[in-house]
JSON list of C-alpha atoms in Angstrom, two decimals:
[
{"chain": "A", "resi": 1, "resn": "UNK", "atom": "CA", "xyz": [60.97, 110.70, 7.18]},
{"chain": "A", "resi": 2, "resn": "UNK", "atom": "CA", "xyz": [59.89, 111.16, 10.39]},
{"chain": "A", "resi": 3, "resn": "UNK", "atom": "CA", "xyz": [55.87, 110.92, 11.16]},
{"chain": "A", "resi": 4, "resn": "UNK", "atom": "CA", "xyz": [53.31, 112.18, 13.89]},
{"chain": "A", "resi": 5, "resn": "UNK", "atom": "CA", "xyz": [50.03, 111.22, 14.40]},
{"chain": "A", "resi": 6, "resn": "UNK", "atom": "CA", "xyz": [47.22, 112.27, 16.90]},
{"chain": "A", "resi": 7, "resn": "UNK", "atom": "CA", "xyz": [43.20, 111.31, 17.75]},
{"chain": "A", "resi": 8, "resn": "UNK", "atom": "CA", "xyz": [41.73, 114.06, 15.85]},
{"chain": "A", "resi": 9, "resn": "UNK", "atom": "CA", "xyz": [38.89, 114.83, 18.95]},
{"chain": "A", "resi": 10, "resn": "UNK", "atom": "CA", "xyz": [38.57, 113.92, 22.14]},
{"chain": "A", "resi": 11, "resn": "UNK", "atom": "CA", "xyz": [35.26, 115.16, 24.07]},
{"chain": "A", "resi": 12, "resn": "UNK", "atom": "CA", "xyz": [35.51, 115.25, 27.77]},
{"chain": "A", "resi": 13, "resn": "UNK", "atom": "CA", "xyz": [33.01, 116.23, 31.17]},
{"chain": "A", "resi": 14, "resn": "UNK", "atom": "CA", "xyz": [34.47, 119.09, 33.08]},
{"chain": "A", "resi": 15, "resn": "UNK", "atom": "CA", "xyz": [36.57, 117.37, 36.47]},
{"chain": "A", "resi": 16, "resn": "UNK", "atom": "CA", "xyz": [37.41, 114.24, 34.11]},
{"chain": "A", "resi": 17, "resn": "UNK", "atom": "CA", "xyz": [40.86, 113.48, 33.19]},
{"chain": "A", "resi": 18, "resn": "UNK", "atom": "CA", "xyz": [41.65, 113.81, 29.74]},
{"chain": "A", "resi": 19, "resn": "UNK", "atom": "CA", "xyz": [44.15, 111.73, 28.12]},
{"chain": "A", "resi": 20, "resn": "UNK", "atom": "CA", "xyz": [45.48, 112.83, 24.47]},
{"chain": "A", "resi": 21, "resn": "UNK", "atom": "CA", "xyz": [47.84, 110.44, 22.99]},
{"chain": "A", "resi": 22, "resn": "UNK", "atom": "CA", "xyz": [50.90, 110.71, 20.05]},
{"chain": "A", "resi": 23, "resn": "UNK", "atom": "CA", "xyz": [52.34, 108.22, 18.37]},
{"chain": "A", "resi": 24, "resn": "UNK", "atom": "CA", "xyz": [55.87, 109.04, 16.20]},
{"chain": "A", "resi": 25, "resn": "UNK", "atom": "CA", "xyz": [58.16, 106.52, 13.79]},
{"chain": "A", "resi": 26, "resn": "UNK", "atom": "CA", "xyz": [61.65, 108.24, 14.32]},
{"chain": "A", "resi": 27, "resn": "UNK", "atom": "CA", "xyz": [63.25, 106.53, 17.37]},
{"chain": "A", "resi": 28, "resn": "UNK", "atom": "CA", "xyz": [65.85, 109.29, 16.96]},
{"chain": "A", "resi": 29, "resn": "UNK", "atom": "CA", "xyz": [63.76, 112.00, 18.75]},
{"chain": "A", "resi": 30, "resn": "UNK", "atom": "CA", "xyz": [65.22, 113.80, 21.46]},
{"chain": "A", "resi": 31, "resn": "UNK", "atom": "CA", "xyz": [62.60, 116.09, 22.67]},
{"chain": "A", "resi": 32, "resn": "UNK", "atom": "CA", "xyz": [58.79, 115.97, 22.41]},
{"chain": "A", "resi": 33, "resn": "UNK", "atom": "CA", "xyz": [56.48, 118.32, 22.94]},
{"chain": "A", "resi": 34, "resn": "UNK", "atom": "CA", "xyz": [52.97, 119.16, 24.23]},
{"chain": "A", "resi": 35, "resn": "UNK", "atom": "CA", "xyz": [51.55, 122.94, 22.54]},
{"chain": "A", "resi": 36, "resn": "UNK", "atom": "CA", "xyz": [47.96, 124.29, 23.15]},
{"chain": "A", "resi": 37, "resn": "UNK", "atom": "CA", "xyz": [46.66, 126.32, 20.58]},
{"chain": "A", "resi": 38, "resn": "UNK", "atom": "CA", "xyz": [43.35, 128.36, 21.41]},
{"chain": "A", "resi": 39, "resn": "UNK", "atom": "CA", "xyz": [41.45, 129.93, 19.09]},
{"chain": "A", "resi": 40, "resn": "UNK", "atom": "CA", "xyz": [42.71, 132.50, 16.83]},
{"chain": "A", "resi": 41, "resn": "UNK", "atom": "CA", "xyz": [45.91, 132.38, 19.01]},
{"chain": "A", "resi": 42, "resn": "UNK", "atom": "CA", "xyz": [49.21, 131.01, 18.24]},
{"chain": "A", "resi": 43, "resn": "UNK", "atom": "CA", "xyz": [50.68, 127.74, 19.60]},
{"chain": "A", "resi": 44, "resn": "UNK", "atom": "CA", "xyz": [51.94, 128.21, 23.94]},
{"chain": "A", "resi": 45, "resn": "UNK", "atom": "CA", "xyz": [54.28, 125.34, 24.70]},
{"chain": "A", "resi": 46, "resn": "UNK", "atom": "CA", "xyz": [52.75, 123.05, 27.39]},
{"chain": "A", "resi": 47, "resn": "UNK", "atom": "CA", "xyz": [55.39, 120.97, 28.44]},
{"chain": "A", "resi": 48, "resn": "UNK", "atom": "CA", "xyz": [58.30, 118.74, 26.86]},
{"chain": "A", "resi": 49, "resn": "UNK", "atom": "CA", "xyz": [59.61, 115.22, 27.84]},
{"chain": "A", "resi": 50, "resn": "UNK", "atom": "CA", "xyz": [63.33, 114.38, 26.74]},
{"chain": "A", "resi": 51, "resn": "UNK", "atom": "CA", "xyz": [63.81, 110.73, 25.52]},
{"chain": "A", "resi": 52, "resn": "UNK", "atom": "CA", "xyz": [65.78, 109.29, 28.38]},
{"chain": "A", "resi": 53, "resn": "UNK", "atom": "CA", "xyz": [62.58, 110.07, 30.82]},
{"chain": "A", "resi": 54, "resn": "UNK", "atom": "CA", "xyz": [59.25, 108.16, 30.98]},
{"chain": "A", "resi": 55, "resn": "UNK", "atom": "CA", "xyz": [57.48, 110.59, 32.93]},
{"chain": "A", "resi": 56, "resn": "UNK", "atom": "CA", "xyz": [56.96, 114.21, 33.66]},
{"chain": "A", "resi": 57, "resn": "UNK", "atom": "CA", "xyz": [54.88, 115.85, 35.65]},
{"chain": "A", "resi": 58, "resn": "UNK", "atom": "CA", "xyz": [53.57, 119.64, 35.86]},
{"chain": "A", "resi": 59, "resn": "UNK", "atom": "CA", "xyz": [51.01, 120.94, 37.61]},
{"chain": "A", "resi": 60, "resn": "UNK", "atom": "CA", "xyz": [47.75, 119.40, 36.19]},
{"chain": "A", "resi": 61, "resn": "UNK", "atom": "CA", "xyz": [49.80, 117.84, 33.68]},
{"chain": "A", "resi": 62, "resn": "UNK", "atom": "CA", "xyz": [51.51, 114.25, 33.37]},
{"chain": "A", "resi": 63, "resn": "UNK", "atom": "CA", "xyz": [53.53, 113.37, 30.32]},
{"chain": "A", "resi": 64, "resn": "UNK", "atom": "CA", "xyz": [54.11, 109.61, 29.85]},
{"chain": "A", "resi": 65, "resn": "UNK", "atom": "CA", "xyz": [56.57, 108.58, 27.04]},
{"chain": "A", "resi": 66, "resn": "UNK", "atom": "CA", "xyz": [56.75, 104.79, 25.91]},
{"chain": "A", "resi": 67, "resn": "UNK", "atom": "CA", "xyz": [60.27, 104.77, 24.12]},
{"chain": "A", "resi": 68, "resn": "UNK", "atom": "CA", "xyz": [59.97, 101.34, 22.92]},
{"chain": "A", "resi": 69, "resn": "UNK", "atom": "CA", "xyz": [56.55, 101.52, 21.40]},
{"chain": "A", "resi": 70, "resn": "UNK", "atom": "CA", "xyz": [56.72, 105.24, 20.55]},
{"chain": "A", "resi": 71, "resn": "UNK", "atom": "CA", "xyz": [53.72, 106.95, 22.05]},
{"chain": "A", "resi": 72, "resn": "UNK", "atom": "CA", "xyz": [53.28, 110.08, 23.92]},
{"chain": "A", "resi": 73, "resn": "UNK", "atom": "CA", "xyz": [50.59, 110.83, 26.27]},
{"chain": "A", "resi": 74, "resn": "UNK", "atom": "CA", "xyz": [49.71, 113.93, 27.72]},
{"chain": "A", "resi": 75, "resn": "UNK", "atom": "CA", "xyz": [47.13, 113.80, 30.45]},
{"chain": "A", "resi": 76, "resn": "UNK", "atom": "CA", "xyz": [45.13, 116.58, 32.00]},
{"chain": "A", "resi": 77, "resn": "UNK", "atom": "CA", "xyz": [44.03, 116.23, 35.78]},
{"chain": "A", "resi": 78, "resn": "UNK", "atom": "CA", "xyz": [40.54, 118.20, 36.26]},
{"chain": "A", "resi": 79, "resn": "UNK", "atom": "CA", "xyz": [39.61, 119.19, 33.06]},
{"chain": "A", "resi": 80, "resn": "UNK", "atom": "CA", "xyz": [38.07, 122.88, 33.03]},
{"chain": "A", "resi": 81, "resn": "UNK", "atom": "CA", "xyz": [36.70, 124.27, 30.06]},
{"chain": "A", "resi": 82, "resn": "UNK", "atom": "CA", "xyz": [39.39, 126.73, 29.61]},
{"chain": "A", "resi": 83, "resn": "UNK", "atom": "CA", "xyz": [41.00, 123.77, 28.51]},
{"chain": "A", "resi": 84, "resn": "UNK", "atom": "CA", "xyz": [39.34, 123.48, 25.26]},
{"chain": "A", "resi": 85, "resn": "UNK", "atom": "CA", "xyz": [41.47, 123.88, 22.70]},
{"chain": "A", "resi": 86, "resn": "UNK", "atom": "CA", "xyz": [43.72, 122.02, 20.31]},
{"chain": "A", "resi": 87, "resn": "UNK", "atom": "CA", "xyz": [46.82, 119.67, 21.51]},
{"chain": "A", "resi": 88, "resn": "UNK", "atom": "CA", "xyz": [49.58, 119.38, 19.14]},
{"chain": "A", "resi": 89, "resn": "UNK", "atom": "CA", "xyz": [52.32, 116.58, 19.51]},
{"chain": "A", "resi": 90, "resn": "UNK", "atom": "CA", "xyz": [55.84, 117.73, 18.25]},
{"chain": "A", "resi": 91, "resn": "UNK", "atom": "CA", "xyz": [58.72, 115.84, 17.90]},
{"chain": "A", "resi": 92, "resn": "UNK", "atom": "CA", "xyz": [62.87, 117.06, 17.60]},
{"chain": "A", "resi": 93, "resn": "UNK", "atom": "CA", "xyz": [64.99, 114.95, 16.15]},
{"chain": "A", "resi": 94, "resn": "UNK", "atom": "CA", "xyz": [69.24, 114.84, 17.57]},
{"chain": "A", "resi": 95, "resn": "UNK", "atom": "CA", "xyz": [71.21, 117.54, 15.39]},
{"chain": "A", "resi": 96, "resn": "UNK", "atom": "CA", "xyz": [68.06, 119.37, 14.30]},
{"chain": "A", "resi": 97, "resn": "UNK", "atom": "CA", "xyz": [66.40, 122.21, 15.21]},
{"chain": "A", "resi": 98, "resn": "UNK", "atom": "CA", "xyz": [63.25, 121.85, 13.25]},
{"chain": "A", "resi": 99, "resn": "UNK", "atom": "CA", "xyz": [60.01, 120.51, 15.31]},
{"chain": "A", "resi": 100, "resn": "UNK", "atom": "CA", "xyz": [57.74, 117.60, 13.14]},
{"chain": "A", "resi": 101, "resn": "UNK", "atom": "CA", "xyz": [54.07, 118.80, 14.54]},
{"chain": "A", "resi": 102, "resn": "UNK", "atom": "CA", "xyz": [51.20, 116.14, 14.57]},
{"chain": "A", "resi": 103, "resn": "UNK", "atom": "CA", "xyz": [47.65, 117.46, 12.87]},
{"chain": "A", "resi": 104, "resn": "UNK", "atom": "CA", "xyz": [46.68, 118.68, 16.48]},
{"chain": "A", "resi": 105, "resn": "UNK", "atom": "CA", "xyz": [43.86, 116.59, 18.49]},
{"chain": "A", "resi": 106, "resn": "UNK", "atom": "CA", "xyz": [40.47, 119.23, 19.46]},
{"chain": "A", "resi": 107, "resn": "UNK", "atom": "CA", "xyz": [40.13, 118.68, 23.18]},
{"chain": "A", "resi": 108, "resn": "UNK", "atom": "CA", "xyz": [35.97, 120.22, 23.84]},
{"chain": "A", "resi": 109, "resn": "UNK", "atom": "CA", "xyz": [35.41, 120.01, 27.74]},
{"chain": "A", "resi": 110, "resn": "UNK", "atom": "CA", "xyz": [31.97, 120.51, 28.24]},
{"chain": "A", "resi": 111, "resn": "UNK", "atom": "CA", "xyz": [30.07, 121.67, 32.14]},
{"chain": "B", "resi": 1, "resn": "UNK", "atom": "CA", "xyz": [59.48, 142.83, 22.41]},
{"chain": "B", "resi": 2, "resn": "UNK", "atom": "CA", "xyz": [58.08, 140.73, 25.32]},
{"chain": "B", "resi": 3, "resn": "UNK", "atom": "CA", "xyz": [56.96, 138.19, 22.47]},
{"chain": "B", "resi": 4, "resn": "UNK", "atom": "CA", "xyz": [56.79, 137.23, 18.94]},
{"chain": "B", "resi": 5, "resn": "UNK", "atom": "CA", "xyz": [54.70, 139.83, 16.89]},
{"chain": "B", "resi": 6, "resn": "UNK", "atom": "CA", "xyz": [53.14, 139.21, 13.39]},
{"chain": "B", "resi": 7, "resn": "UNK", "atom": "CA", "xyz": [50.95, 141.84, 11.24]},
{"chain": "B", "resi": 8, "resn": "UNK", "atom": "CA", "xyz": [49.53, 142.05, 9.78]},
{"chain": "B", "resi": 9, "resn": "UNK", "atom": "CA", "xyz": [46.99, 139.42, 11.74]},
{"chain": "B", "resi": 10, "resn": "UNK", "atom": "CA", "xyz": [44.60, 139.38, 8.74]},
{"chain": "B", "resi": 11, "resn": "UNK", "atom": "CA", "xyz": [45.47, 139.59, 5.25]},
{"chain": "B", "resi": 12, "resn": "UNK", "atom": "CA", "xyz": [42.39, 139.48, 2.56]},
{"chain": "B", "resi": 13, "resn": "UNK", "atom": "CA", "xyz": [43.94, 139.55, -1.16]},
{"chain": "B", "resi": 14, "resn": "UNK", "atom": "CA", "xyz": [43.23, 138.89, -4.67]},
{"chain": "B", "resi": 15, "resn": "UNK", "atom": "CA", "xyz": [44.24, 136.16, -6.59]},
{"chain": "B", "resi": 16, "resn": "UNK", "atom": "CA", "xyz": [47.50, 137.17, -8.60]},
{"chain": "B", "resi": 17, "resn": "UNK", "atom": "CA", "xyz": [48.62, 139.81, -5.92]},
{"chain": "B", "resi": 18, "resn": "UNK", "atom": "CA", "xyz": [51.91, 139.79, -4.11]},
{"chain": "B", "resi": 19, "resn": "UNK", "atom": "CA", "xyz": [51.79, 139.64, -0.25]},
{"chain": "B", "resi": 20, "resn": "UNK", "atom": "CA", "xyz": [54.13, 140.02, 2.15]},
{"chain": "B", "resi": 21, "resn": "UNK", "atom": "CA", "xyz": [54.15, 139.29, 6.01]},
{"chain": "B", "resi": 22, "resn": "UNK", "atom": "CA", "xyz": [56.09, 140.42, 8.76]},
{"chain": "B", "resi": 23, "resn": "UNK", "atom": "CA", "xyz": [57.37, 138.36, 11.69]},
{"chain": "B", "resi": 24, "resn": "UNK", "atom": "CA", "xyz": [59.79, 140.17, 14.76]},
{"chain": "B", "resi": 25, "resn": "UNK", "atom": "CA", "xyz": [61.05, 137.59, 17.18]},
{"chain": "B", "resi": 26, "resn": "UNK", "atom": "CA", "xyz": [61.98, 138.00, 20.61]},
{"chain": "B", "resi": 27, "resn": "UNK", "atom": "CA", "xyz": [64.81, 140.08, 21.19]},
{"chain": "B", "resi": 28, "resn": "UNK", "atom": "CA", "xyz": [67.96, 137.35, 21.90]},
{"chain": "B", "resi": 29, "resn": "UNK", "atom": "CA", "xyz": [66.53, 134.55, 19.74]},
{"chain": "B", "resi": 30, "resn": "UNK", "atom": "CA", "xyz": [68.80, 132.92, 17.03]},
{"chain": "B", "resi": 31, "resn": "UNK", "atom": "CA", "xyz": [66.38, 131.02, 15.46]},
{"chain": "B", "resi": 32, "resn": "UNK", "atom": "CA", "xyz": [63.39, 132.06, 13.60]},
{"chain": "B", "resi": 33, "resn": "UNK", "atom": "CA", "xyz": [60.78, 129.09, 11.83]},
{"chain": "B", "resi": 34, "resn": "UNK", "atom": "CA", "xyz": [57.71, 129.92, 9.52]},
{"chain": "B", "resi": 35, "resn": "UNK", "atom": "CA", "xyz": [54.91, 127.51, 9.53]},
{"chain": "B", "resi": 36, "resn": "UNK", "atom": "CA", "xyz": [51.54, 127.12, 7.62]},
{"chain": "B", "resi": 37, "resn": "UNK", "atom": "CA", "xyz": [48.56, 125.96, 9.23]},
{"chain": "B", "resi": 38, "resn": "UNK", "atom": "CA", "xyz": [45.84, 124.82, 6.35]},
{"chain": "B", "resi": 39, "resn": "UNK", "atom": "CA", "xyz": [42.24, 124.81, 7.99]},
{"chain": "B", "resi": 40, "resn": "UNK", "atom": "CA", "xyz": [42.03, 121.39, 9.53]},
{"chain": "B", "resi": 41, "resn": "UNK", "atom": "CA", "xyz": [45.54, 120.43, 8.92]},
{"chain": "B", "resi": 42, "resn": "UNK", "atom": "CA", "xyz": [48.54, 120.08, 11.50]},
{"chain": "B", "resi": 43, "resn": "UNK", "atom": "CA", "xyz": [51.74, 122.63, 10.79]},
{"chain": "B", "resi": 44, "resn": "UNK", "atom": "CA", "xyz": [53.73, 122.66, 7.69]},
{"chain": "B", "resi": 45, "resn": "UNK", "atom": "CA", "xyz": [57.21, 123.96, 8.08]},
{"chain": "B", "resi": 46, "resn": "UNK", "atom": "CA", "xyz": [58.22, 126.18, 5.89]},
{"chain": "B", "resi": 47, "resn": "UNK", "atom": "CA", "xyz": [61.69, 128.01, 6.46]},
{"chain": "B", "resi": 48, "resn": "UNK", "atom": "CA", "xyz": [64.61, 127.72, 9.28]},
{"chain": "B", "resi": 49, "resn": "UNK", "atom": "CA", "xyz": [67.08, 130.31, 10.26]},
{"chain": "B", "resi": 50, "resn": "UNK", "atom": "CA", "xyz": [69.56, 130.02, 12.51]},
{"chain": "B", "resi": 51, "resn": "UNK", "atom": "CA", "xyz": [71.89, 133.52, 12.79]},
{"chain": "B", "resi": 52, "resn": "UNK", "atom": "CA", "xyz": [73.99, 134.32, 9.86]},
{"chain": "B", "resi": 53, "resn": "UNK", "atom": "CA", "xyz": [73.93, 131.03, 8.14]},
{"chain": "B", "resi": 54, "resn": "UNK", "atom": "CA", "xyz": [72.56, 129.94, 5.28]},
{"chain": "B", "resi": 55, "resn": "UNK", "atom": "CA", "xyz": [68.38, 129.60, 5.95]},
{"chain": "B", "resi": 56, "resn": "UNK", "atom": "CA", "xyz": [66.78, 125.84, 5.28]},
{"chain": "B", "resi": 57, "resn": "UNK", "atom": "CA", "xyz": [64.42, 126.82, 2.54]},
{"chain": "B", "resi": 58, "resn": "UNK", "atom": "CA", "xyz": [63.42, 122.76, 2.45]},
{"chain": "B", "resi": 59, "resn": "UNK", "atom": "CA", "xyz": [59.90, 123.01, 3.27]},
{"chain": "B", "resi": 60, "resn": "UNK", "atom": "CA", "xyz": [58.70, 126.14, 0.79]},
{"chain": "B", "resi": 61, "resn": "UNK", "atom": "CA", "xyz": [56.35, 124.84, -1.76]},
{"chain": "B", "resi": 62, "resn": "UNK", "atom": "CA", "xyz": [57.18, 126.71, -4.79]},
{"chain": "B", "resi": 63, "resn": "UNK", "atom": "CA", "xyz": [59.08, 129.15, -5.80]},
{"chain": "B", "resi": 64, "resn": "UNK", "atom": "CA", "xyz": [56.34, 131.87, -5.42]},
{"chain": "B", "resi": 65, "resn": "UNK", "atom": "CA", "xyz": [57.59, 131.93, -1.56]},
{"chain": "B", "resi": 66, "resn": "UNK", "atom": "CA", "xyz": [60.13, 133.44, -0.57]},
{"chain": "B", "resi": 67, "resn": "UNK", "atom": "CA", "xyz": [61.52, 134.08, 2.96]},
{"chain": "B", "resi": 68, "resn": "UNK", "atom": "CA", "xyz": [64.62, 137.23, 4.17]},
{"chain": "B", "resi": 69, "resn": "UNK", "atom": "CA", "xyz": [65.74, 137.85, 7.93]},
{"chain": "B", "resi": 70, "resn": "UNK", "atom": "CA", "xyz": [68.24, 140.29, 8.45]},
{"chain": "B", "resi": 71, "resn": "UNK", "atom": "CA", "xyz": [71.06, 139.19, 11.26]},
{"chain": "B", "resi": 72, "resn": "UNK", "atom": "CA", "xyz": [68.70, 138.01, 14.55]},
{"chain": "B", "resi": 73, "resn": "UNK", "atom": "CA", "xyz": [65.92, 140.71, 13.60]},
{"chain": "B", "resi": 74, "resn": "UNK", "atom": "CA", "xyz": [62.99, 140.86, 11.29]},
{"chain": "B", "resi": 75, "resn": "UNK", "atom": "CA", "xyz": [61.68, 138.51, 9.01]},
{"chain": "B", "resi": 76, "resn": "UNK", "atom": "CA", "xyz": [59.30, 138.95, 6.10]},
{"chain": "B", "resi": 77, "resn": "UNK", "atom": "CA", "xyz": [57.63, 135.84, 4.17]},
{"chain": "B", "resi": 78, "resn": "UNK", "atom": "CA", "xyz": [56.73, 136.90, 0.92]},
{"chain": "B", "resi": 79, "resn": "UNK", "atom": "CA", "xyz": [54.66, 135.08, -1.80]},
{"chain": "B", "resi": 80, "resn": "UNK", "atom": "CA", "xyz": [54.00, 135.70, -5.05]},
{"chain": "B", "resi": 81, "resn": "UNK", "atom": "CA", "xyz": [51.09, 135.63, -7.40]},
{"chain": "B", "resi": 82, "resn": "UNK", "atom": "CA", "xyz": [48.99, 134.00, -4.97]},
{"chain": "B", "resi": 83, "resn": "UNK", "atom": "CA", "xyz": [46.55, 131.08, -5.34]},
{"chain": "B", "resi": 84, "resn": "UNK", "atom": "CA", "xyz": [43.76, 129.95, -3.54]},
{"chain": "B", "resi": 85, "resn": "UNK", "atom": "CA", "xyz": [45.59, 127.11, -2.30]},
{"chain": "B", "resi": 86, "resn": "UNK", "atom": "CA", "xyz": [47.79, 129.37, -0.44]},
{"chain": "B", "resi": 87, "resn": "UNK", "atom": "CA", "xyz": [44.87, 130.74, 2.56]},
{"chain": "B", "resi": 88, "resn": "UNK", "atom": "CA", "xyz": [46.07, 129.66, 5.60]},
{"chain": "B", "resi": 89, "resn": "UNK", "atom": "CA", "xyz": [47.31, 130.96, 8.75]},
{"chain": "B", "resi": 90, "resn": "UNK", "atom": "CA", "xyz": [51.23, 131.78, 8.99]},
{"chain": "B", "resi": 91, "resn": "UNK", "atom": "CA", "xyz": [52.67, 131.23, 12.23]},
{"chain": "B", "resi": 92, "resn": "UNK", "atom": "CA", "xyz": [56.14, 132.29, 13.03]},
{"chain": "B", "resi": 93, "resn": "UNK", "atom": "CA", "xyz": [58.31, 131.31, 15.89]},
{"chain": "B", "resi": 94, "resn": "UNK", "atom": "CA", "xyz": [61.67, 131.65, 17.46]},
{"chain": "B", "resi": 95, "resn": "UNK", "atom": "CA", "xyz": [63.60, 129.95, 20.33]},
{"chain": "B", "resi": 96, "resn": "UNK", "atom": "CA", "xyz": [66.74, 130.29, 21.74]},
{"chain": "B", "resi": 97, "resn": "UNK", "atom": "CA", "xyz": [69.26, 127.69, 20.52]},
{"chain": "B", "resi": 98, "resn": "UNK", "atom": "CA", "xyz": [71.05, 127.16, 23.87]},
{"chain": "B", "resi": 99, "resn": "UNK", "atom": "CA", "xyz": [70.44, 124.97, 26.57]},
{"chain": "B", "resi": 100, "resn": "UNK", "atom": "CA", "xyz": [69.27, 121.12, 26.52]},
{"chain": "B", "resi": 101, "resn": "UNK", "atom": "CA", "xyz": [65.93, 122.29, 25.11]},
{"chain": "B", "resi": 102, "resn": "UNK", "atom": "CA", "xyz": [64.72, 124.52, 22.69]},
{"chain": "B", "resi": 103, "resn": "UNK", "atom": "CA", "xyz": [60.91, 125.02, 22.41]},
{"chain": "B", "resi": 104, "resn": "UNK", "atom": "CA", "xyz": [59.89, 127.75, 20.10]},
{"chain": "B", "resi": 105, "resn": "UNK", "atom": "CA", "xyz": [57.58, 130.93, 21.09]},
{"chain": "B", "resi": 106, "resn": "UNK", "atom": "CA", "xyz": [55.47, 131.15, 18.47]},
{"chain": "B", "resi": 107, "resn": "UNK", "atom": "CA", "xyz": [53.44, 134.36, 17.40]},
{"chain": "B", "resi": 108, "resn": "UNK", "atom": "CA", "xyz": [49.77, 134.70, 16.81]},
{"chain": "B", "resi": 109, "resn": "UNK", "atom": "CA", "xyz": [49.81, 134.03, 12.73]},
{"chain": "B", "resi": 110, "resn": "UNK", "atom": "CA", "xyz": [48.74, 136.16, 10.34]},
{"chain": "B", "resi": 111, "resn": "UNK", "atom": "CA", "xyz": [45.46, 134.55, 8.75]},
{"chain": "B", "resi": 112, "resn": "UNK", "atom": "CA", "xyz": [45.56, 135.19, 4.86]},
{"chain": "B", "resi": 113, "resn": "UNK", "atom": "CA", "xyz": [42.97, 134.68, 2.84]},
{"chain": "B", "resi": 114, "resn": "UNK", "atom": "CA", "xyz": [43.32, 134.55, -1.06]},
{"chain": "B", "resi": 115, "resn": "UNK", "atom": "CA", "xyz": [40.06, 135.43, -3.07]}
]
């Protein structure tokens, strides 16, 4: 079955870059995503790379996909304290609509 | 509605009673996914439906839970006899199943909390 797994913390200065990174096992994955989660809210989708890309950027936001060694990056320009929260890596597999999440990696971006 | 909407967003109940939560996607979306979010843990996917078809119950743990949607409206999770084990937050989502991607909108949870 298919797997995620994410840093479980990453602590960060406010104006650093912040780089969050996702490994998966199924090579069939189509889609994978980047949610925030703040507290007590529910899970906003970031961003989403499709397999046949290596890169996407948004914003303050660059996704870089490694196909071949299956890992996921999601990298935040200018970290600002409203950007503490947790990062969840989710994966779609072809013919499925279900997302696999990751265990979510606690980004604390302190002044 | 302009989003997906849970209640209630805090459930407190004894062990042994019957709850049941609500979930009401966005108007349009054919797909509606409840997930369970243990303290500390990543998300835990529960059940899948897509429109009339039969829903993918693969994911609920026992057969205390229990999950109905009517057509592309409501949904209600409901378990039974609850156990400790069971506190966690409930998150529901739904996305629209066209188009090359499919990200879900997920709600705010309901946070239960079996004592």
């Amino acid at each position: 079955g298919e797997d995620v797994e994410q840093s479980l913390f990453l602590s960060v200065r406010e104006g650093d870059s912040s780089v969050i990174n996702c490994t998966y096992t199924d090579s069939s994955s189509t889609y994978l995503y980047w949610y925030k989660q703040e507290p007590g809210a529910g899970l906003q989708l970031l961003t989403y790379i499709f397999s046949n890309m290596d890169m996407k950027q948004d914003q303050r936001l660059t996704v870089l996909l490694n196909k071949k060694d299956k890992h996921l990056s999601l990298r935040i320009a200018d970290t600002q304290t409203g950007d503490s929260a947790i990062y969840f890596c989710a994966e779609r597999q072809v013919g499925y609509s279900t997302l696999t999440f990751g265990k979510g990696t606690m980004l604390l971006v302190s002044p | 509605g302009a989003g997906v909407s849970q209640s209630p967003s805090n459930k407190v109940t004894e062990k042994g009673k019957d709850v049941e939560l609500r979930c009401d996607p966005i108007s349009g979306h054919t797909a509606l996914y409840w997930y369970r979010q243990r303290l500390g843990q990543g998300l835990e996917f529960l059940i899948y439906f897509q429109g009339n078809s039969a829903p993918d119950k693969s994911g609920l743990p026992s057969d205390r839970f229990s999950a109905e949607r009517t057509g592309e409206s409501v949904s209600t999770l409901t378990i039974q006899r609850t156990q400790q084990e069971d506190s966690a937050v409930y998150l529901c989502a739904s996305s629209f199943m066209q188009g090359a991607n499919y990200g879900y909108t997920f709600g705010s949870g309901t946070r239960l909390t079996v004592v």
